[in-house]
Amino acid sequence: MWTSCISFIALFWTVHSASAPFIKPCKDGDGACVLASSQAAIPVVAQGIPELGVKSLDPLHVPLITSDQGSLKLTFKDTVLTGLKGCKIDSVKHDRIKGRQTLVFHCNMVLEGDYVLDGQLLILPVQGKGKYKIDIRDIMIKTVTDFKTEQGADGKAHWKITKWRDSFQVKSGVTFEFENLFNGNKVLADPVIEFANSNWKDVMQEIAPPIVHTIITEVVNVVDTLYKAVPAEELYIP
């Protein structure tokens, strides 16, 4: 699914700085340092840093996710996502001069909240409204983030994310739970749930892109907040 991950974790340089003592800056081109620093920063940033205005990413509260893929309309409300603090970074490339960062990471994620479904899920009609849970095992996400340097309110240079894109692939599996499908009619609901769980790859390709994109958007916003709070000079070694 999901999801961006925000460019995401690689943007979290673990660091020893005045503004963010959990960050360890790296020299340009030191990929091993960037990878280690980014990985170490994940649990720190994921729990939130109120003094820097950084909200929690685990749990992450997502007010609204919508998708209209033609034959299926989907709305998720008040979603709570858990699992981002356990993400593992596979690779990261950071080019400060070009202002681009590429990150590949994988996680296990669980989403829970309220859903509304109406339309057709692949070959089966589906309709319902109630509670949902999606358990995603080993989702690999790639993010490419562009950023620029601009002067902050403190008079120092700060990084600012200008645009980004994401892609994903689920490696191990997904389990879907939708309560109250077809107004609780189990004769109609059970085959849909069984079909979704047996064909999770195809189902994820149909419903997950907007979910992942929305989640990565939330993470990007958190990273941008961190950049706004911490001067660029504290994030790398010249």
GROMACS .gro file of C-alpha atoms in nm, residues 107-211:
model
  105
  107CYS     CA    1   0.790  -0.156   0.676
  108ASN     CA    2   0.502  -0.351   0.822
  109MET     CA    3   0.198  -0.123   0.860
  110VAL     CA    4  -0.150  -0.144   1.009
  111LEU     CA    5  -0.430   0.098   0.926
  112GLU     CA    6  -0.752   0.118   1.127
  113GLY     CA    7  -1.043   0.357   1.103
  114ASP     CA    8  -1.384   0.411   0.942
  115TYR     CA    9  -1.459   0.324   0.581
  116VAL     CA   10  -1.719   0.377   0.310
  117LEU     CA   11  -1.704   0.153   0.001
  118ASP     CA   12  -1.932   0.158  -0.300
  119GLY     CA   13  -1.883   0.004  -0.642
  120GLN     CA   14  -1.693  -0.294  -0.771
  121LEU     CA   15  -1.376  -0.445  -0.625
  122LEU     CA   16  -1.209  -0.602  -0.928
  123ILE     CA   17  -1.485  -0.846  -1.033
  124LEU     CA   18  -1.712  -0.834  -0.726
  125PRO     CA   19  -1.968  -0.573  -0.623
  126VAL     CA   20  -1.898  -0.421  -0.283
  127GLN     CA   21  -2.087  -0.181  -0.060
  128GLY     CA   22  -2.061  -0.096   0.306
  129LYS     CA   23  -1.989   0.147   0.585
  130GLY     CA   24  -1.821   0.077   0.918
  131LYS     CA   25  -1.487  -0.002   1.078
  132TYR     CA   26  -1.192  -0.131   0.879
  133LYS     CA   27  -0.844  -0.272   0.937
  134ILE     CA   28  -0.571  -0.337   0.681
  135ASP     CA   29  -0.259  -0.525   0.789
  136ILE     CA   30   0.024  -0.482   0.536
  137ARG     CA   31   0.330  -0.703   0.567
  138ASP     CA   32   0.657  -0.588   0.411
  139ILE     CA   33   0.562  -0.294   0.190
  140MET     CA   34   0.856  -0.146   0.000
  141ILE     CA   35   0.828   0.223  -0.082
  142LYS     CA   36   1.049   0.439  -0.302
  143THR     CA   37   1.041   0.817  -0.277
  144VAL     CA   38   1.222   1.077  -0.485
  145THR     CA   39   1.228   1.422  -0.327
  146ASP     CA   40   1.345   1.755  -0.466
  147PHE     CA   41   1.440   2.031  -0.225
  148LYS     CA   42   1.581   2.382  -0.239
  149THR     CA   43   1.769   2.605   0.004
  150GLU     CA   44   1.610   2.926   0.128
  151GLN     CA   45   1.658   3.171   0.412
  152GLY     CA   46   1.461   3.095   0.726
  153ALA     CA   47   1.314   3.328   0.987
  154ASP     CA   48   1.638   3.287   1.184
  155GLY     CA   49   1.838   3.432   0.895
  156LYS     CA   50   2.004   3.096   0.825
  157ALA     CA   51   1.976   2.867   0.523
  158HIS     CA   52   1.711   2.595   0.550
  159TRP     CA   53   1.607   2.314   0.317
  160LYS     CA   54   1.254   2.315   0.180
  161ILE     CA   55   1.085   2.031  -0.008
  162THR     CA   56   0.953   2.147  -0.345
  163LYS     CA   57   0.813   1.828  -0.497
  164TRP     CA   58   0.822   1.453  -0.459
  165ARG     CA   59   0.689   1.128  -0.604
  166ASP     CA   60   0.642   0.778  -0.466
  167SER     CA   61   0.594   0.418  -0.575
  168PHE     CA   62   0.539   0.099  -0.379
  169GLN     CA   63   0.529  -0.280  -0.386
  170VAL     CA   64   0.396  -0.517  -0.120
  171LYS     CA   65   0.626  -0.816  -0.079
  172SER     CA   66   0.467  -1.053   0.173
  173GLY     CA   67   0.092  -1.007   0.210
  174VAL     CA   68  -0.210  -0.806   0.315
  175THR     CA   69  -0.509  -0.890   0.535
  176PHE     CA   70  -0.832  -0.693   0.493
  177GLU     CA   71  -1.111  -0.657   0.748
  178PHE     CA   72  -1.427  -0.456   0.668
  179GLU     CA   73  -1.707  -0.467   0.921
  180ASN     CA   74  -2.069  -0.429   0.814
  181LEU     CA   75  -2.026  -0.496   0.443
  182PHE     CA   76  -2.367  -0.511   0.276
  183ASN     CA   77  -2.525  -0.392   0.602
  184GLY     CA   78  -2.392  -0.695   0.787
  185ASN     CA   79  -2.516  -0.957   0.540
  186LYS     CA   80  -2.249  -1.225   0.587
  187VAL     CA   81  -2.374  -1.428   0.290
  188LEU     CA   82  -2.271  -1.138   0.066
  189ALA     CA   83  -1.984  -1.003   0.274
  190ASP     CA   84  -1.780  -1.316   0.348
  191PRO     CA   85  -1.706  -1.402  -0.018
  192VAL     CA   86  -1.583  -1.045  -0.080
  193ILE     CA   87  -1.348  -1.054   0.220
  194GLU     CA   88  -1.221  -1.399   0.122
  195PHE     CA   89  -1.167  -1.281  -0.237
  196ALA     CA   90  -0.981  -0.968  -0.122
  197ASN     CA   91  -0.749  -1.163   0.107
  198SER     CA   92  -0.682  -1.430  -0.154
  199ASN     CA   93  -0.610  -1.172  -0.424
  200TRP     CA   94  -0.438  -0.910  -0.210
  201LYS     CA   95  -0.182  -0.815  -0.476
  202ASP     CA   96  -0.447  -0.718  -0.729
  203VAL     CA   97  -0.664  -0.551  -0.466
  204MET     CA   98  -0.372  -0.344  -0.340
  205GLN     CA   99  -0.291  -0.227  -0.691
  206GLU     CA  100  -0.649  -0.108  -0.722
  207ILE     CA  101  -0.704   0.065  -0.387
  208ALA     CA  102  -0.358   0.137  -0.239
  209PRO     CA  103  -0.202   0.413  -0.455
  210PRO     CA  104  -0.409   0.699  -0.307
  211ILE     CA  105  -0.368   0.551   0.042
   0.00000   0.00000   0.00000
